[in-house]
DNA sequence: ATCTTTTTCTCCAGCTACTATAGCTATTAT
DNA sequence: ATAATAGCTATAGTAGCTGGAGAAAAAGAT
């Protein structure tokens, strides 16, 4: 039996976040002590570690909810779980693909300013005029 | 004189977003028609285009507010504006640096599952066990 | 001048995934 | 018994919008 603080230290998930996950239905409502404090079993720690790892990899709460539901049916095919992972990979690749042109433009913008007054500032001129940009973004 | 809809079409910024920017103090409170509708001048369109471009490049509202305030003083040195752009470049690079390991892990996780049942699913096993990961993340 | 359609108005709620109070109670250590 | 630590609920705040309700204004057609 773990207190919420012990569970927090064991998983690296902050206490308010654990309560939030309970509210969101990712974690079952915990058993309570006589004084109404949450008490956890070891398997709760495993579940929370799973959630944390998935969150660290960027899965949304909703995706994690689906993954956890799938886990509850070991006999079923795993295609749905694989699909969720592939979708998440695409999401991450998409984010990178959107950030790279920004990086390029910002490199140019930050490197090219040799003006000394606001009037001549290449940064401000670039922001005012997308035509100076090399890429769409 | 532009209506809010015309300004929206001219800049690609949605109408509720324009009102939101006004509320946030990025856009000055617009003049009103007799019937209390917003009317804009051409320079409002320039300002909004600047805001949109900066937002597209990922600058926060707060950073944009600072950039706009700097623009109002053409005589001053532009070092502060340059610093804001460099900071934004670092923010973008940081985001990419955090996403790349996720992409790697997700590639592995999504590619390696050859199980057919949830019980053997490599995706779910990987999420349950960070030790299977190649990188920290 | 009237009718209809489109546009705009304000206010408010919701989105994601937490995080941070405030005010109170339970548990533990000495 | 007392003090220190830990936990409870409820609510509000974060960033940057986005959508809806219900009413009023403007524009176009007849
Ligand atoms: Zn400059
Ligand atoms: Zn641009
Ligand atoms: Zn699988
Ligand atoms: Zn991992």
Short mmCIF file of C-alpha atoms (C1' of nucleotides) and ligand atoms in Angstrom, two decimals:
data_model
loop_
_atom_site.label_atom_id
_atom_site.label_comp_id
_atom_site.label_asym_id
_atom_site.label_seq_id
_atom_site.Cartn_x
_atom_site.Cartn_y
_atom_site.Cartn_z
CA UNK A 1 0.00 0.00 0.00
CA UNK A 2 1.37 3.34 -1.11
CA UNK A 3 0.35 6.85 -0.21
CA UNK A 4 -0.05 9.34 -3.03
CA UNK A 5 3.30 10.88 -2.09
CA UNK A 6 5.06 7.53 -2.30
CA UNK A 7 3.41 6.82 -5.63
CA UNK A 8 4.50 10.23 -6.82
CA UNK A 9 8.13 9.62 -5.85
CA UNK A 10 8.05 6.12 -7.33
CA UNK A 11 6.85 7.31 -10.74
CA UNK A 12 8.00 10.91 -11.03
CA UNK A 13 4.41 12.09 -11.51
CA UNK A 14 3.45 15.06 -9.37
CA UNK A 15 0.69 14.63 -6.82
CA UNK A 16 -1.82 17.05 -8.37
CA UNK A 17 -1.23 15.32 -11.69
CA UNK A 18 -2.08 11.94 -10.17
CA UNK A 19 -5.35 13.36 -8.87
CA UNK A 20 -5.96 14.91 -12.26
CA UNK A 21 -5.50 11.54 -13.95
CA UNK A 22 -8.00 10.06 -11.53
CA UNK A 23 -10.46 12.78 -12.42
CA UNK A 24 -9.88 12.12 -16.12
CA UNK A 25 -10.53 8.42 -15.62
CA UNK A 26 -7.02 7.29 -16.54
CA UNK A 27 -6.47 6.01 -13.03
CA UNK A 28 -9.28 4.27 -11.18
CA UNK A 29 -10.57 6.08 -8.12
CA UNK A 30 -8.14 4.96 -5.43
CA UNK A 31 -9.13 3.18 -2.27
CA UNK A 32 -9.21 5.41 0.77
CA UNK A 33 -7.81 5.19 4.28
CA UNK A 34 -10.03 5.77 7.33
CA UNK A 35 -9.13 9.45 7.08
CA UNK A 36 -10.11 9.66 3.39
CA UNK A 37 -6.59 9.58 2.00
CA UNK A 38 -5.76 7.70 -1.20
CA UNK A 39 -3.99 4.34 -0.89
CA UNK A 40 -2.47 2.57 -3.89
CA UNK A 41 -1.52 -0.99 -4.81
CA UNK A 42 1.67 -1.91 -6.71
CA UNK A 43 -0.27 -2.40 -9.94
CA UNK A 44 -1.40 1.22 -9.71
CA UNK A 45 2.26 2.17 -9.85
CA UNK A 46 2.72 0.12 -13.03
CA UNK A 47 -0.29 1.75 -14.63
CA UNK A 48 0.90 5.22 -13.70
CA UNK A 49 4.39 4.47 -15.01
CA UNK A 50 2.82 3.40 -18.29
CA UNK A 51 0.88 6.67 -18.43
CA UNK A 52 3.95 8.73 -17.63
CA UNK A 53 6.04 7.00 -20.25
CA UNK A 54 3.36 7.48 -22.87
CA UNK A 55 2.98 11.15 -21.92
CA UNK A 56 6.76 11.59 -22.15
CA UNK A 57 6.48 10.25 -25.69
CA UNK A 58 3.80 12.81 -26.44
CA UNK A 59 0.70 10.60 -26.55
CA UNK A 60 -2.44 12.51 -25.65
CA UNK A 61 -4.56 11.58 -22.66
CA UNK A 62 -7.17 10.31 -25.08
CA UNK A 63 -4.70 8.04 -26.89
CA UNK A 64 -3.43 6.72 -23.58
CA UNK A 65 -6.96 5.98 -22.49
CA UNK A 66 -7.41 3.87 -25.63
CA UNK A 67 -4.10 2.09 -25.11
CA UNK A 68 -5.02 1.24 -21.54
CA UNK A 69 -8.38 -0.10 -22.61
CA UNK A 70 -6.70 -2.27 -25.21
CA UNK A 71 -4.31 -3.59 -22.56
CA UNK A 72 -7.28 -4.94 -20.66
CA UNK A 73 -8.04 -7.43 -23.48
CA UNK A 74 -4.89 -9.53 -23.99
CA UNK A 75 -6.58 -11.91 -26.45
CA UNK A 76 -7.52 -9.33 -29.02
CA UNK A 77 -5.33 -8.40 -31.97
CA UNK A 78 -2.96 -5.52 -31.40
CA UNK A 79 -3.53 -3.70 -34.67
CA UNK A 80 -5.33 -0.82 -32.94
CA UNK A 81 -2.42 -0.25 -30.58
CA UNK A 82 0.02 -0.28 -33.47
CA UNK A 83 -2.12 2.24 -35.31
CA UNK A 84 -2.12 4.58 -32.34
CA UNK A 85 1.68 4.41 -32.19
CA UNK A 86 2.01 5.07 -35.89
CA UNK A 87 -0.37 8.00 -35.62
CA UNK A 88 1.73 9.42 -32.80
CA UNK A 89 4.87 9.01 -34.88
CA UNK A 90 3.20 10.97 -37.65
CA UNK A 91 2.18 13.69 -35.22
CA UNK A 92 5.77 14.04 -34.00
CA UNK A 93 7.16 14.05 -37.53
CA UNK A 94 4.61 16.66 -38.47
CA UNK A 95 5.65 18.91 -35.63
CA UNK A 96 9.29 18.60 -36.62
CA UNK A 97 8.40 19.27 -40.25
CA UNK A 98 6.65 22.46 -39.20
CA UNK A 99 9.45 23.60 -36.93
CA UNK A 100 12.31 23.16 -39.36
CA UNK A 101 11.30 25.98 -41.74
CA UNK A 102 10.77 28.20 -38.70
CA UNK A 103 14.27 27.39 -37.55
CA UNK A 104 15.62 28.31 -40.98
CA UNK A 105 13.79 31.63 -41.14
CA UNK A 106 14.73 32.54 -37.60
CA UNK A 107 18.36 31.72 -38.26
CA UNK A 108 18.32 34.10 -41.18
CA UNK A 109 16.40 36.76 -39.30
CA UNK A 110 18.56 36.59 -36.20
CA UNK A 111 21.84 36.40 -38.06
CA UNK A 112 21.29 39.06 -40.71
CA UNK A 113 20.62 42.09 -38.55
CA UNK A 114 23.57 44.44 -38.66
CA UNK A 115 21.56 47.60 -38.19
CA UNK A 116 21.88 49.51 -34.99
CA UNK A 117 18.61 51.40 -34.90
CA UNK A 118 15.09 50.05 -34.80
CA UNK A 119 14.44 51.85 -38.07
CA UNK A 120 16.94 49.64 -39.90
CA UNK A 121 16.38 46.47 -37.88
CA UNK A 122 16.36 43.45 -40.16
CA UNK A 123 14.39 41.50 -37.56
CA UNK A 124 11.50 43.92 -37.58
CA UNK A 125 11.59 44.33 -41.35
CA UNK A 126 11.47 40.58 -41.81
CA UNK A 127 8.52 40.25 -39.49
CA UNK A 128 6.69 42.98 -41.36
CA UNK A 129 7.25 41.33 -44.72
CA UNK A 130 6.84 37.63 -45.40
CA UNK A 131 8.21 38.14 -48.93
CA UNK A 132 11.66 38.27 -47.39
CA UNK A 133 11.17 34.71 -46.21
CA UNK A 134 12.83 31.85 -48.02
CA UNK A 135 10.12 29.30 -47.25
CA UNK A 136 6.43 29.05 -46.64
CA UNK A 137 5.61 28.41 -43.03
CA UNK B 1 -11.80 51.97 -43.93
CA UNK B 2 -12.10 48.23 -43.52
CA UNK B 3 -14.68 46.17 -41.71
CA UNK B 4 -13.45 43.41 -39.45
CA UNK B 5 -14.40 40.86 -42.10
CA UNK B 6 -12.37 42.65 -44.76
CA UNK B 7 -9.43 42.94 -42.40
CA UNK B 8 -9.78 39.24 -41.67
CA UNK B 9 -9.72 38.32 -45.36
CA UNK B 10 -6.84 40.70 -46.03
CA UNK B 11 -4.61 39.18 -43.34
CA UNK B 12 -5.82 35.62 -42.94
CA UNK B 13 -6.54 36.21 -39.26
CA UNK B 14 -9.95 34.97 -38.11
CA UNK B 15 -12.44 37.49 -36.81
CA UNK B 16 -12.61 36.19 -33.23
CA UNK B 17 -8.82 36.22 -33.18
CA UNK B 18 -8.75 39.88 -34.19
CA UNK B 19 -11.10 40.69 -31.34
CA UNK B 20 -8.94 38.57 -29.04
CA UNK B 21 -5.84 40.56 -30.03
CA UNK B 22 -7.69 43.75 -29.29
CA UNK B 23 -8.61 42.40 -25.87
CA UNK B 24 -4.97 41.42 -25.27
CA UNK B 25 -3.84 44.91 -26.20
CA UNK B 26 -1.91 43.85 -29.31
CA UNK B 27 -4.29 45.82 -31.51
CA UNK B 28 -5.57 49.18 -30.36
CA UNK B 29 -9.30 49.36 -29.71
CA UNK B 30 -10.71 50.01 -33.16
CA UNK B 31 -12.80 53.02 -34.08
CA UNK B 32 -16.49 52.27 -34.30
CA UNK B 33 -19.19 52.96 -36.85
CA UNK B 34 -22.45 54.59 -35.82
CA UNK B 35 -23.80 51.11 -35.20
CA UNK B 36 -20.88 50.13 -32.97
CA UNK B 37 -19.04 48.05 -35.53
CA UNK B 38 -15.26 48.11 -35.78
CA UNK B 39 -13.66 50.09 -38.61
CA UNK B 40 -9.99 49.79 -39.49
CA UNK B 41 -7.39 51.91 -41.23
CA UNK B 42 -4.76 50.52 -43.63
CA UNK B 43 -2.04 50.76 -40.97
CA UNK B 44 -4.11 48.42 -38.79
CA UNK B 45 -3.79 45.86 -41.55
CA UNK B 46 -0.01 46.25 -41.54
CA UNK B 47 0.12 45.83 -37.80
CA UNK B 48 -2.08 42.75 -37.91
CA UNK B 49 0.01 41.25 -40.70
CA UNK B 50 3.08 41.77 -38.55
CA UNK B 51 1.38 40.02 -35.67
CA UNK B 52 0.28 37.14 -37.86
CA UNK B 53 3.71 36.68 -39.34
CA UNK B 54 5.31 36.68 -35.92
CA UNK B 55 2.73 34.21 -34.62
CA UNK B 56 3.38 31.97 -37.63
CA UNK B 57 7.03 32.00 -36.62
CA UNK B 58 6.06 30.94 -33.12
CA UNK B 59 6.63 34.17 -31.19
CA UNK B 60 4.44 34.42 -28.12
CA UNK B 61 1.91 37.19 -27.69
CA UNK B 62 4.15 38.67 -25.03
CA UNK B 63 7.19 38.71 -27.32
CA UNK B 64 5.12 40.28 -30.08
CA UNK B 65 3.91 42.94 -27.70
CA UNK B 66 7.53 43.82 -26.94
CA UNK B 67 8.47 43.87 -30.62
CA UNK B 68 5.58 46.18 -31.41
CA UNK B 69 6.55 48.52 -28.60
CA UNK B 70 10.10 48.63 -29.91
CA UNK B 71 8.81 49.44 -33.39
CA UNK B 72 7.28 52.58 -31.99
CA UNK B 73 10.73 54.02 -31.22
CA UNK B 74 12.70 54.08 -34.49
CA UNK B 75 15.64 55.97 -33.00
CA UNK B 76 16.54 53.46 -30.35
CA UNK B 77 19.07 50.68 -30.86
CA UNK B 78 17.64 47.40 -32.06
CA UNK B 79 19.56 45.09 -29.73
CA UNK B 80 16.42 44.18 -27.79
CA UNK B 81 14.60 43.13 -30.94
CA UNK B 82 17.55 41.02 -32.03
CA UNK B 83 17.63 39.38 -28.61
CA UNK B 84 13.96 38.47 -28.84
CA UNK B 85 14.55 36.84 -32.23
CA UNK B 86 17.55 34.90 -30.96
CA UNK B 87 15.56 33.73 -27.97
CA UNK B 88 12.80 32.55 -30.30
CA UNK B 89 15.34 30.68 -32.42
CA UNK B 90 16.56 28.94 -29.28
CA UNK B 91 13.01 28.03 -28.31
CA UNK B 92 12.39 26.46 -31.71
CA UNK B 93 15.70 24.60 -31.66
CA UNK B 94 14.87 23.36 -28.20
CA UNK B 95 11.54 22.01 -29.34
CA UNK B 96 13.16 20.20 -32.24
CA UNK B 97 15.82 18.80 -29.94
CA UNK B 98 13.13 17.38 -27.69
CA UNK B 99 11.11 15.93 -30.54
CA UNK B 100 13.92 14.12 -32.29
CA UNK B 101 14.46 11.45 -29.61
CA UNK B 102 10.70 10.94 -29.49
CA UNK B 103 10.69 10.37 -33.23
CA UNK B 104 13.47 7.80 -32.85
CA UNK B 105 11.73 5.88 -30.09
CA UNK B 106 8.39 5.97 -31.86
CA UNK B 107 9.97 4.72 -35.06
CA UNK B 108 11.36 1.76 -33.18
CA UNK B 109 8.14 1.15 -31.29
CA UNK B 110 5.93 1.42 -34.34
CA UNK B 111 8.18 -0.64 -36.60
CA UNK B 112 9.10 -3.48 -34.27
CA UNK B 113 5.69 -4.88 -33.44
CA UNK B 114 5.16 -8.20 -35.18
CA UNK B 115 2.90 -9.67 -32.52
CA UNK B 116 -0.72 -10.25 -33.34
CA UNK B 117 -2.24 -10.23 -29.88
CA UNK B 118 -2.29 -7.48 -27.32
CA UNK B 119 -0.44 -9.82 -24.96
CA UNK B 120 2.61 -9.82 -27.23
CA UNK B 121 2.29 -6.28 -28.54
CA UNK B 122 5.67 -4.60 -28.72
CA UNK B 123 4.04 -1.17 -28.59
CA UNK B 124 2.41 -1.83 -25.25
CA UNK B 125 5.48 -3.55 -23.85
CA UNK B 126 7.64 -0.60 -24.83
CA UNK B 127 5.29 1.86 -23.20
CA UNK B 128 5.30 -0.20 -20.02
CA UNK B 129 9.07 -0.30 -19.87
CA UNK B 130 11.34 2.65 -20.50
CA UNK B 131 14.39 0.33 -20.26
CA UNK B 132 13.58 -0.81 -23.78
CA UNK B 133 14.17 2.73 -24.99
CA UNK B 134 17.39 3.67 -26.73
CA UNK B 135 17.46 7.27 -25.50
CA UNK B 136 16.43 9.38 -22.59
CA UNK B 137 13.46 11.56 -23.38
"C1'" DA C 1 -39.70 51.39 -48.48
"C1'" DT C 2 -39.59 46.79 -47.27
"C1'" DC C 3 -37.75 42.20 -47.03
"C1'" DT C 4 -34.05 38.91 -46.72
"C1'" DT C 5 -29.45 37.66 -46.12
"C1'" DT C 6 -25.08 38.47 -44.44
"C1'" DT C 7 -22.16 40.49 -41.14
"C1'" DT C 8 -21.08 42.05 -36.74
"C1'" DC C 9 -21.88 42.77 -31.82
"C1'" DT C 10 -21.11 41.11 -26.67
"C1'" DC C 11 -20.64 37.68 -23.45
"C1'" DC C 12 -19.48 33.32 -22.10
"C1'" DA C 13 -17.83 28.51 -22.29
"C1'" DG C 14 -14.53 25.17 -23.90
"C1'" DC C 15 -10.14 23.26 -25.56
"C1'" DT C 16 -5.02 20.54 -23.44
"C1'" DA C 17 -2.67 19.00 -19.63
"C1'" DC C 18 -1.64 20.36 -16.02
"C1'" DT C 19 -0.23 23.73 -11.81
"C1'" DA C 20 -1.10 26.55 -7.88
"C1'" DT C 21 -3.25 28.44 -4.48
"C1'" DA C 22 -6.55 28.47 0.12
"C1'" DG C 23 -8.32 26.49 4.01
"C1'" DC C 24 -8.81 22.41 6.27
"C1'" DT C 25 -7.78 17.50 8.08
"C1'" DA C 26 -4.96 13.14 8.75
"C1'" DT C 27 -0.90 10.83 9.89
"C1'" DT C 28 3.56 10.31 11.90
"C1'" DA C 29 7.50 11.32 14.91
"C1'" DT C 30 9.10 12.81 19.16
"C1'" DA D 1 0.47 15.69 23.68
"C1'" DT D 2 2.36 18.31 20.36
"C1'" DA D 3 4.63 19.58 16.24
"C1'" DA D 4 5.84 18.59 11.62
"C1'" DT D 5 4.66 16.60 7.48
"C1'" DA D 6 1.43 15.01 4.21
"C1'" DG D 7 -3.00 14.86 2.25
"C1'" DC D 8 -7.92 16.46 1.29
"C1'" DT D 9 -11.42 19.35 -1.81
"C1'" DA D 10 -12.60 22.98 -4.63
"C1'" DT D 11 -11.53 26.58 -7.54
"C1'" DA D 12 -8.92 29.37 -10.65
"C1'" DG D 13 -5.19 30.15 -13.68
"C1'" DT D 14 -1.96 29.08 -17.69
"C1'" DA D 15 -1.56 30.10 -23.80
"C1'" DG D 16 -3.93 31.18 -27.67
"C1'" DC D 17 -7.44 30.86 -29.52
"C1'" DT D 18 -12.35 28.86 -31.12
"C1'" DG D 19 -17.23 28.27 -31.11
"C1'" DG D 20 -22.03 29.34 -29.86
"C1'" DA D 21 -26.25 32.16 -28.42
"C1'" DG D 22 -29.03 35.81 -29.20
"C1'" DA D 23 -29.45 40.42 -30.76
"C1'" DA D 24 -28.46 44.30 -33.79
"C1'" DA D 25 -26.57 46.48 -38.00
"C1'" DA D 26 -25.54 46.68 -42.81
"C1'" DA D 27 -26.11 45.43 -47.55
"C1'" DG D 28 -28.55 43.75 -51.56
"C1'" DA D 29 -32.94 42.70 -53.99
"C1'" DT D 30 -37.47 43.84 -55.16
ZN1 LIG E 1 18.09 44.49 -35.38
ZN1 LIG E 2 7.56 34.46 -43.50
ZN1 LIG E 3 1.36 -4.52 -31.59
ZN1 LIG E 4 11.31 5.58 -22.89
#
